[in-house]
C-alpha cells in the first residue's frame, strides 16, 4: 500500500492501514523544508503515538511474540520516502508498479489528478483512492480512470472494476459529524448518492422513561443523566468511553446513558438542479424598507382621494378623473384658469402631492439599488439575532459544514479572516452573515453576536486559534456549546477535560477531520464499498457493503447469529436479484413494485438465514472490518 500526501490525513491513513489492517505501507511525503508543508511536529506526534501503541501491544502480548499478522507475516513499520511532487519517477521509487493500492490525499486537487493519471499508466491493476473536493470533477475522473483500466485489462471483472477507482472527500465525510456537534439532537448522516443512513444521538432518558432504540442501537455513549458532557471517550478511554455496537443486554444494563441509534435508511434521490436565480434576488422587505413602504401607502391614498374628489366635483367619468389627477400630479396639465374654484384647489393639492411623491420615488430607487448591490455583498449579523451558530473558518471543511447547517435551517454567522476564502461565495449566495477579521482580535466574536449564540464551531486549520477562540467565547458566555477542530487526540483530551472542569454545565466537543476521514479512505483502499463513517464521540463506526459469499461469519447464519457485539452488525440487506444487482450499492437506481425505495430491506427478521448470493450493509468498527477482510493482526482485539 502506498499513501501520498502532505498533511495530517496522509499520516493518519498510513497508521490506519498498518495498525488496523496489518498492511505494509509506504508513505510518500514532501521534504520537511518544502513550502506549504505543515510543521513536522504533528506528524512526529502521530508516529510516536503509533510506535507507543505497538510497543504497548508487544509488551502485553503473551510470550513476547513479535508483531505478526494473522498469516504469520512480520508487520514491517511504515516506510517513509520524500519527494517534492508525486511524479512518475517518485511513484516508481515508491513501488507503484508492484503495489496493490495507492491513496492520493494531497490537499491540492490538481496534484492528485496528475498523480492518478500517471499511476494508472504505470499500473493498470492498481486500486486508486483519490481525495478531491470538487464533486462533479471527481465523478468524471472516476469514470475516466475506470475506462482506462478496462482498456488496459479487457477481462477485468465487475467487482474489481468497481473497486479500481474511488474518489472521496474528507470534508464531505466529516461535515455531517461536525454540524451535528453544534446542535443537540441533530442527525448524523451518511449519504452516498442514492443511499442515506441517518443516526441520532439521544440524550440519557429520565427515570421511568424508556429510550427509543430506533432501528438498532449503534453505540452506548459516555454521557449520563448526571454528566451530560460525558467522558468524550476515545479508543483509550476504557469502559468510560462509548461502547460500539452493543448487544441488547449491554444496552439494557447501561441505564441512564446516552445512545446513538440508527433512525432511518432510505433513498436519497438524485439532487435537484438548483434554480437559476436561487439566492441571487433581494427580498422585497430589503428593497423597500418599512418607512418607505408606509410613505408609498400614504402617497397612494392621497392620489386615490384626489381622484375621487375630482370625480365628484366635475362629474366626469371616473377614469377621466383619474387621468386628470395624474396629469396634475406630474405637472403636465394646463393650469385651471377660469375653472371653478373646486377644480383650482384640486389642481393645487395635486401639485403638492406630486412634490411629496418625487422624493419618495427617488428614495425607493436608491434603496432598491442598494439592496441589489448588497445581494452580491456580505451581510452583517442582524441586531436581534440569537440562538444561532457561530462558525469560525470557511475553508474546505467549514464550507461543507456551512452548507450542511443551512440544509438543516440552522441560523449561522461566519467568521473568516481571508476575504478570498473558498467559502465566501457560498456564504454570499446563501445570504449568511459573515464577519471578516481575525478571530483572535478583540471585537470580532462580539460582531458575530457570540453572547447570544447557541454554539460555537471552531473549524480553522490552526489548533491554537480554535482553542483561543473557544476560551474567549466561554468568558463571554460560560454555558456556550463549543465544538473544536483539533488535530492531536492527546491535546484534544487535555483541552476537553480542562474546559469541562472549568465549565461543568457547558457542553464541549472536539473533533479531528483526519480521524473521521481516515477509516473511510482505508476501507476503500482495502477494496470494499465503504459508504461512510459516523462518529460516536471520538470513536468511529464504518458503514460498508459486503457480499455474503466467502465469509463464514455470515454464510448460512441467521442475522442474529451473524451479529458480533463490538465488531459488526448487519443493518440492511440488498433485495435485488444477483443478476440485476449493481456493483455500487450506493448508486441511485430506479425502483418500483414491492422493492423498497433504496433497494434495501432494513427491518431484518433476526431469523433470516443469509445466503451466499446475498449482499448486506454492515455497521462495523475499524478492527471488525479489518477482521472481515482477513487482515486483522491476531494480537489486537476487535
XYZ file of C-alpha atoms in Angstrom:
638
model
C 0.000 0.000 0.000
C 1.234 3.484 -0.889
C -0.055 6.688 0.679
C 0.894 10.044 -0.875
C 0.019 13.286 0.880
C 1.172 16.473 2.500
C -0.987 16.871 5.596
C -2.449 15.082 8.618
C -4.734 12.793 6.610
C -1.762 11.024 4.988
C -0.144 10.103 8.309
C -3.488 9.092 9.828
C -4.269 6.905 6.826
C -0.847 5.226 6.879
C -1.243 4.454 10.591
C -4.760 3.115 9.979
C -3.615 0.744 7.216
C -0.661 -0.509 9.254
C -2.129 -0.758 12.753
C -5.712 -1.842 11.949
C -5.360 -3.826 8.708
C -1.783 -5.054 9.155
C -0.661 -3.801 5.743
C 2.858 -2.913 4.633
C 2.711 0.796 3.875
C 4.957 3.264 2.075
C 4.289 6.910 2.951
C 5.350 9.414 0.279
C 5.555 12.934 1.712
C 7.187 16.222 0.640
C 10.551 17.109 2.175
C 10.333 18.844 5.526
C 11.604 22.089 4.019
C 9.027 22.158 1.219
C 6.936 25.354 1.074
C 3.446 24.890 2.432
C 4.133 21.662 4.239
C 2.751 21.603 7.747
C 5.284 21.515 10.567
C 6.813 18.155 11.269
C 5.780 18.227 14.921
C 2.280 16.976 14.239
C 3.317 14.001 12.046
C 6.025 13.173 14.574
C 3.413 13.053 17.315
C 1.374 10.627 15.222
C 4.374 8.395 14.561
C 5.333 8.486 18.233
C 1.773 7.640 19.220
C 1.637 4.729 16.769
C 5.028 3.471 17.959
C 3.916 3.689 21.590
C 0.761 1.733 20.760
C 2.744 -1.006 19.018
C 5.228 -1.173 21.901
C 2.407 -1.464 24.429
C 0.764 -4.227 22.410
C 4.069 -6.106 22.199
C 4.595 -5.831 25.970
C 1.106 -7.127 26.676
C 1.320 -9.969 24.153
C 1.666 -13.425 25.690
C 5.133 -14.848 25.308
C 6.520 -11.604 23.922
C 5.702 -12.611 20.355
C 6.831 -10.388 17.527
C 4.450 -8.058 15.728
C 2.951 -10.526 13.290
C -0.287 -10.647 11.366
C -2.894 -13.369 11.154
C -0.948 -15.040 8.382
C 2.249 -15.112 10.428
C 3.761 -12.332 8.325
C 6.031 -9.867 10.127
C 4.450 -6.411 10.156
C 7.084 -4.049 8.813
C 6.986 -0.448 10.021
C 5.678 2.283 7.771
C 8.385 3.158 5.234
C 8.619 6.869 4.584
C 10.108 8.396 1.425
C 10.318 12.041 0.428
C 9.502 13.688 -2.881
C 8.541 17.259 -3.686
C 5.775 16.077 -6.049
C 4.262 12.662 -6.909
C 5.911 12.433 -10.318
C 6.223 9.188 -12.282
C 9.776 8.757 -11.057
C 8.745 9.297 -7.425
C 5.879 6.814 -7.791
C 8.230 4.237 -9.332
C 10.665 4.620 -6.430
C 7.762 4.128 -4.004
C 6.945 0.840 -5.778
C 3.689 1.763 -7.501
C 4.233 -0.857 -10.230
C 4.039 -3.618 -7.594
C 1.573 -2.004 -5.189
C -1.974 -3.208 -4.607
C -3.443 0.204 -3.804
C -2.467 3.868 -3.909
C -4.029 6.721 -1.939
C -3.528 10.266 -3.218
C -4.547 12.603 -0.419
C -2.746 15.842 -1.227
C -4.647 18.983 -0.295
C -4.489 20.163 -3.919
C -6.949 18.542 -6.350
C -4.748 19.138 -9.397
C -1.787 17.347 -7.803
C -3.962 14.314 -7.043
C -5.369 14.206 -10.578
C -1.950 14.341 -12.255
C -0.602 11.624 -9.985
C -3.681 9.432 -10.548
C -3.319 9.581 -14.326
C 0.389 8.738 -14.090
C -0.238 5.858 -11.652
C -2.919 4.340 -13.896
C -0.450 4.274 -16.787
C 2.258 2.663 -14.656
C -0.031 0.022 -13.112
C -3.464 -0.562 -14.703
C -4.399 -3.038 -11.946
C -3.712 -0.531 -9.190
C -6.585 0.319 -6.857
C -6.783 4.116 -6.646
C -8.276 6.147 -3.808
C -8.256 9.868 -4.594
C -9.054 12.830 -2.403
C -10.958 15.507 -4.334
C -13.001 18.428 -3.102
C -14.751 19.035 -6.448
C -17.622 16.527 -6.549
C -18.510 16.776 -10.236
C -14.893 16.545 -11.305
C -14.489 13.519 -9.051
C -17.329 11.672 -10.793
C -15.876 12.334 -14.239
C -12.370 11.380 -13.128
C -13.598 8.110 -11.632
C -15.287 7.172 -14.919
C -12.184 8.108 -16.907
C -9.810 6.052 -14.771
C -12.164 3.057 -14.752
C -12.382 3.232 -18.534
C -8.581 3.308 -18.737
C -8.417 0.213 -16.519
C -10.903 -1.639 -18.767
C -8.922 -0.774 -21.909
C -5.673 -1.944 -20.306
C -7.272 -5.167 -18.960
C -10.229 -6.216 -21.157
C -11.039 -9.218 -18.936
C -11.420 -7.197 -15.719
C -14.380 -8.488 -13.688
C -17.140 -6.191 -12.488
C -16.248 -6.378 -8.791
C -12.624 -5.434 -9.410
C -13.666 -2.599 -11.709
C -15.990 -1.216 -9.045
C -13.118 -1.028 -6.553
C -10.464 0.121 -9.035
C -11.082 3.859 -8.509
C -12.710 5.576 -5.550
C -12.984 9.333 -5.159
C -13.598 10.608 -1.630
C -13.634 13.941 0.153
C -12.534 14.301 3.744
C -14.650 17.452 4.021
C -17.806 15.610 2.917
C -17.058 12.731 5.294
C -16.550 14.955 8.324
C -19.102 17.719 7.685
C -22.240 15.926 8.991
C -20.495 14.959 12.215
C -19.119 18.455 12.753
C -22.505 20.032 12.071
C -24.179 17.587 14.457
C -21.879 18.591 17.311
C -23.175 22.164 17.167
C -26.795 21.341 17.926
C -28.038 18.682 20.327
C -30.222 16.088 18.642
C -29.022 16.830 15.099
C -28.898 13.781 12.863
C -25.581 12.364 11.714
C -25.961 11.434 8.077
C -24.096 9.121 5.740
C -25.185 9.894 2.191
C -23.723 8.039 -0.777
C -25.621 9.050 -3.904
C -28.857 7.054 -3.670
C -28.403 5.694 -0.134
C -28.989 7.700 3.014
C -28.382 6.417 6.535
C -29.290 8.659 9.445
C -28.193 8.194 13.047
C -29.353 10.280 16.003
C -27.608 10.898 19.296
C -30.228 10.554 22.021
C -29.837 12.170 25.421
C -29.949 9.961 28.541
C -33.572 9.102 29.419
C -35.006 10.230 32.735
C -36.241 7.964 35.471
C -39.071 5.747 34.339
C -38.535 6.666 30.688
C -37.834 4.021 28.055
C -35.278 5.089 25.421
C -36.275 4.830 21.774
C -33.985 2.179 20.209
C -34.724 3.217 16.605
C -33.878 0.516 14.075
C -30.925 -0.558 16.224
C -28.531 0.869 18.810
C -25.162 1.698 17.282
C -23.410 2.844 20.451
C -23.880 3.479 24.154
C -22.328 6.875 24.879
C -20.410 8.048 27.917
C -22.938 10.780 28.735
C -25.303 10.144 31.654
C -28.156 11.924 33.396
C -25.781 13.358 35.994
C -22.980 14.053 33.494
C -24.441 15.230 30.154
C -20.989 16.054 28.764
C -19.722 12.519 29.370
C -16.136 11.402 29.126
C -15.924 12.241 25.385
C -14.069 8.987 25.148
C -11.569 7.814 22.589
C -10.012 4.399 21.975
C -8.010 4.752 25.174
C -10.879 5.714 27.478
C -11.670 2.163 28.603
C -15.136 1.377 29.985
C -15.868 5.076 30.485
C -15.811 5.669 26.745
C -18.551 4.818 24.244
C -19.432 1.151 23.648
C -19.764 0.474 19.925
C -22.331 -1.987 18.547
C -23.541 -3.260 21.947
C -25.859 -6.225 22.359
C -29.315 -5.915 23.918
C -28.088 -6.946 27.362
C -25.448 -4.216 27.357
C -27.968 -1.594 26.251
C -30.393 -2.662 28.981
C -27.664 -2.609 31.630
C -26.452 0.860 30.591
C -29.258 2.601 32.443
C -29.176 6.370 32.254
C -26.577 6.594 29.480
C -26.995 8.325 26.155
C -27.219 6.287 22.971
C -26.512 6.614 19.265
C -29.286 4.879 17.319
C -29.845 4.183 13.642
C -33.033 6.020 12.837
C -33.577 5.517 9.109
C -32.209 4.002 5.926
C -33.828 5.492 2.878
C -33.449 6.553 -0.715
C -31.838 9.960 -1.011
C -32.893 10.503 -4.610
C -30.995 12.453 -7.259
C -30.091 16.005 -6.282
C -32.494 18.587 -7.623
C -30.992 21.100 -10.054
C -30.563 24.492 -8.433
C -32.810 27.281 -9.600
C -31.056 29.720 -11.888
C -31.741 32.736 -9.701
C -31.766 30.947 -6.367
C -30.143 33.032 -3.685
C -29.413 35.939 -6.060
C -32.525 38.097 -5.732
C -33.022 40.522 -2.894
C -36.165 40.069 -0.789
C -38.905 42.694 -1.067
C -38.502 43.840 2.533
C -34.861 44.769 1.805
C -35.693 46.620 -1.415
C -38.398 48.693 0.317
C -37.843 49.456 3.987
C -40.749 49.691 6.398
C -40.623 53.501 6.484
C -40.564 53.719 2.691
C -43.480 51.288 2.390
C -45.596 53.446 4.699
C -44.660 56.541 2.681
C -45.761 54.850 -0.550
C -49.043 53.761 1.035
C -49.730 57.327 2.176
C -48.951 58.768 -1.263
C -51.185 56.210 -2.958
C -54.037 57.026 -0.548
C -53.654 60.752 -1.327
C -53.808 60.085 -5.084
C -56.947 57.975 -4.698
C -58.559 60.657 -2.543
C -57.760 63.353 -5.101
C -59.145 61.260 -7.959
C -62.393 60.619 -6.070
C -62.738 64.302 -5.224
C -62.172 65.257 -8.880
C -64.795 62.754 -9.993
C -67.364 64.056 -7.505
C -66.611 67.717 -8.283
C -66.526 67.650 -12.097
C -68.990 64.846 -12.711
C -66.665 63.369 -15.332
C -66.160 59.635 -15.872
C -64.065 58.085 -13.046
C -61.274 57.030 -15.430
C -61.136 60.561 -16.876
C -60.968 61.962 -13.357
C -58.032 59.701 -12.535
C -56.295 60.733 -15.747
C -56.690 64.442 -14.997
C -55.430 63.903 -11.444
C -52.280 62.181 -12.665
C -51.628 64.976 -15.137
C -51.840 67.470 -12.309
C -49.568 65.319 -10.115
C -46.821 65.211 -12.704
C -47.326 68.919 -13.576
C -48.011 68.256 -17.225
C -51.626 69.559 -17.282
C -52.851 73.040 -18.291
C -53.490 75.497 -15.448
C -57.140 75.593 -14.423
C -57.626 79.263 -15.296
C -61.290 80.207 -15.451
C -62.264 76.851 -13.989
C -64.455 76.509 -10.868
C -62.760 77.132 -7.549
C -63.027 73.484 -6.510
C -61.133 72.466 -9.666
C -58.390 75.010 -8.994
C -57.998 73.829 -5.386
C -57.731 70.221 -6.522
C -55.031 71.166 -9.021
C -53.012 72.901 -6.303
C -53.376 69.911 -3.944
C -52.335 67.544 -6.744
C -49.220 69.608 -7.350
C -48.307 69.465 -3.652
C -48.802 65.694 -3.557
C -46.673 65.382 -6.679
C -43.874 67.320 -4.993
C -44.089 64.989 -1.986
C -44.166 61.908 -4.202
C -40.955 62.803 -6.049
C -38.522 62.273 -3.107
C -40.377 59.085 -2.159
C -39.792 57.673 -5.639
C -36.140 58.740 -5.575
C -35.659 57.124 -2.132
C -37.275 53.927 -3.367
C -34.961 53.786 -6.393
C -31.884 54.339 -4.214
C -32.929 51.698 -1.677
C -33.633 49.181 -4.425
C -30.218 49.858 -5.984
C -28.520 49.444 -2.600
C -30.422 46.232 -1.891
C -29.487 44.660 -5.219
C -25.849 45.659 -4.745
C -25.989 44.295 -1.210
C -27.257 40.962 -2.520
C -23.797 40.415 -4.011
C -22.027 41.625 -0.862
C -21.527 40.010 2.519
C -24.267 40.510 5.062
C -23.825 41.691 8.617
C -25.309 39.906 11.572
C -28.783 41.353 12.290
C -29.133 43.258 15.539
C -31.728 40.981 17.114
C -30.150 37.690 16.042
C -29.986 34.991 18.735
C -29.890 31.203 19.017
C -27.523 30.924 16.058
C -24.283 29.007 15.455
C -21.028 30.932 15.112
C -18.815 29.171 12.543
C -15.098 30.017 12.536
C -13.275 29.282 9.291
C -14.606 28.979 5.748
C -12.030 26.670 4.244
C -12.886 23.325 2.652
C -14.297 21.822 5.824
C -16.013 24.984 7.025
C -17.703 25.431 3.644
C -19.192 21.948 3.716
C -20.327 22.409 7.340
C -21.957 25.732 6.438
C -23.918 24.071 3.634
C -24.985 21.282 5.996
C -26.162 23.717 8.697
C -28.212 25.701 6.197
C -29.789 22.487 4.916
C -30.968 21.969 8.496
C -32.321 25.570 8.580
C -29.973 26.471 11.436
C -29.071 30.201 11.531
C -25.343 30.749 11.120
C -22.903 33.656 11.439
C -19.466 33.004 9.926
C -16.123 34.482 10.933
C -13.308 34.416 8.372
C -10.026 36.269 8.203
C -9.401 35.840 4.461
C -11.853 37.700 2.174
C -10.798 35.384 -0.681
C -11.556 32.201 1.258
C -13.216 29.289 -0.513
C -16.481 29.557 1.413
C -17.108 33.297 0.910
C -19.049 32.852 -2.392
C -21.267 30.192 -0.780
C -21.973 32.439 2.221
C -22.849 35.282 -0.164
C -25.169 33.058 -2.205
C -26.894 31.677 0.892
C -27.098 35.200 2.355
C -25.319 34.126 5.535
C -23.839 36.938 7.652
C -20.025 36.981 7.602
C -17.654 38.873 9.888
C -14.299 39.470 8.202
C -11.448 39.648 10.700
C -9.011 37.708 12.837
C -10.985 35.789 15.436
C -8.219 36.350 17.982
C -8.672 40.124 17.786
C -10.936 41.899 20.222
C -14.430 42.667 18.983
C -14.598 40.087 16.175
C -16.613 37.498 18.097
C -18.782 40.257 19.562
C -19.637 41.327 15.993
C -20.809 37.746 15.405
C -23.183 38.078 18.399
C -21.382 35.339 20.330
C -23.130 36.397 23.569
C -26.490 35.350 22.081
C -25.308 32.284 20.137
C -26.296 28.722 20.944
C -22.998 27.134 19.822
C -19.512 27.837 18.543
C -17.898 25.730 15.821
C -14.159 26.481 15.658
C -13.043 24.880 12.385
C -9.913 26.765 11.375
C -6.832 24.712 10.491
C -4.838 26.066 13.465
C -5.410 24.335 16.807
C -4.268 27.278 18.907
C -6.610 29.660 17.086
C -9.557 27.350 17.720
C -8.612 26.987 21.378
C -8.119 30.726 21.886
C -11.497 31.481 20.299
C -13.200 28.860 22.470
C -11.631 30.168 25.682
C -12.570 33.756 24.892
C -16.120 32.758 23.911
C -16.508 30.960 27.246
C -15.593 34.155 29.093
C -18.389 35.946 27.237
C -20.944 33.123 27.617
C -19.898 30.374 30.074
C -22.674 27.938 29.086
C -21.937 28.140 25.343
C -21.846 24.824 23.485
C -18.386 24.535 21.882
C -17.034 22.162 19.239
C -13.331 22.373 18.428
C -11.450 21.043 15.440
C -8.215 19.745 16.962
C -5.600 17.585 15.276
C -3.826 15.812 18.144
C -6.026 13.419 20.145
C -3.998 13.752 23.367
C -4.161 17.525 23.099
C -7.910 17.322 22.428
C -8.406 15.143 25.507
C -6.486 17.581 27.709
C -8.461 20.534 26.329
C -11.759 18.732 26.824
C -11.049 17.785 30.420
C -9.836 21.277 31.302
C -12.832 23.034 29.758
C -15.162 20.519 31.344
C -13.645 21.119 34.802
C -13.792 24.893 34.380
C -17.332 24.923 32.940
C -19.113 21.734 34.107
C -22.527 22.912 32.913
C -21.404 23.591 29.353
C -21.000 21.027 26.580
C -17.608 20.742 24.896
C -16.747 18.563 21.925
C -13.516 18.072 19.986
C -13.258 16.542 16.529
C -10.447 15.752 14.096
C -11.230 15.789 10.372
C -8.389 13.417 9.550
C -9.508 10.988 12.276
C -13.067 10.990 10.918
C -11.969 10.576 7.288
C -9.057 8.103 7.587
C -11.219 4.968 8.260
C -13.305 5.586 5.133
C -10.191 6.085 2.978
C -8.562 2.966 4.450
C -11.659 0.852 3.822
C -11.758 2.000 0.201
C -8.087 1.027 -0.230
C -8.931 -2.455 1.002
C -11.351 -2.827 -1.903
C -14.666 -2.729 -0.084
C -17.573 -0.403 -0.783
C -17.313 1.806 2.289
C -20.395 4.010 2.322
C -19.172 6.370 5.012
C -18.382 6.852 8.673
C -20.299 8.163 11.686
C -18.527 9.255 14.885
C -19.534 8.099 18.333
C -17.747 10.716 20.412
C -14.091 10.222 19.357
C -14.574 6.684 18.048
C -15.727 5.941 14.511
C -18.266 3.495 13.063
C -17.998 2.439 9.419
C -20.837 1.517 7.073
C -19.860 -0.875 4.303
C -21.451 -3.150 1.699
C -20.291 -6.763 1.692
C -21.094 -9.890 -0.334
C -22.008 -12.815 1.917
C -20.272 -15.374 -0.291
C -16.866 -16.356 1.030
C -17.450 -15.077 4.556
C -18.112 -17.881 7.064
C -19.102 -15.255 9.621
C -22.302 -14.692 7.586
C -22.862 -17.511 5.133
C -25.565 -19.893 6.361
C -26.074 -17.957 9.589
C -29.122 -16.048 10.709
C -28.997 -12.283 11.086
C -28.957 -12.696 14.859
C -26.121 -15.247 14.702
C -24.090 -13.026 12.360
C -24.112 -10.163 14.881
C -20.852 -9.879 16.819
C -21.144 -7.251 19.567
C -18.372 -4.691 19.430
C -17.281 -5.719 15.928
C -20.062 -5.699 13.291
C -23.805 -5.821 12.804
C -25.975 -6.454 9.730
C -28.312 -3.491 9.371
C -29.680 -3.926 5.843
C -29.996 -6.464 3.043
C -29.838 -5.757 -0.686
C -33.091 -7.175 -2.031
C -32.101 -7.080 -5.714
C -31.590 -10.327 -7.571
C -27.910 -11.113 -8.236
C -28.390 -10.682 -11.983
C -29.960 -7.228 -11.506
C -27.599 -6.097 -8.789
C -25.370 -3.118 -9.419
C -21.760 -3.307 -8.259
C -22.104 0.020 -6.455
C -24.786 -0.349 -3.803
C -24.754 3.382 -3.124
C -25.549 4.409 -6.703
C -29.032 5.770 -7.306
C -31.272 3.450 -9.282
C -34.896 3.239 -10.419
C -37.225 1.366 -8.137
C -40.773 0.148 -8.178
C -43.092 -2.722 -7.381
C -42.562 -4.199 -3.941
C -38.954 -3.023 -3.809
C -38.074 -0.569 -1.084
C -37.073 2.939 -2.045
C -33.365 2.270 -1.642
C -33.492 -1.291 -2.917
C -32.831 -2.400 0.662
C -34.638 -4.321 3.356
C -33.581 -2.817 6.663
C -36.165 -4.214 9.076
C -34.486 -7.627 9.010
C -36.008 -10.558 10.861
C -33.427 -11.985 13.279
C -34.141 -15.493 11.988
C -33.440 -14.712 8.340
C -30.711 -17.023 7.031
C -28.075 -15.237 4.960
C -27.466 -16.869 1.585
C -24.223 -16.784 -0.429
C -25.883 -14.672 -3.129
C -26.983 -12.020 -0.621
C -25.295 -8.695 -0.105
C -25.556 -6.902 3.204
C -24.892 -3.453 4.623
C -22.848 -3.568 7.807
C -22.144 -1.230 10.653
C -18.646 -2.188 11.791
C -15.796 -0.974 13.917
C -12.463 -0.409 12.217
C -10.977 -3.593 13.664
C -14.147 -5.524 12.975
C -13.984 -4.599 9.298
C -10.291 -5.494 9.261
C -11.115 -8.951 10.615
C -13.762 -9.481 7.941
C -11.145 -8.627 5.343
C -8.860 -11.281 6.828
C -6.082 -8.795 7.584
C -6.576 -8.251 11.289
C -3.453 -8.854 13.414
C -4.341 -11.561 15.895
C -2.657 -9.634 18.708
C -5.284 -6.875 18.539
C -8.784 -7.065 19.931
C -11.901 -6.253 17.944
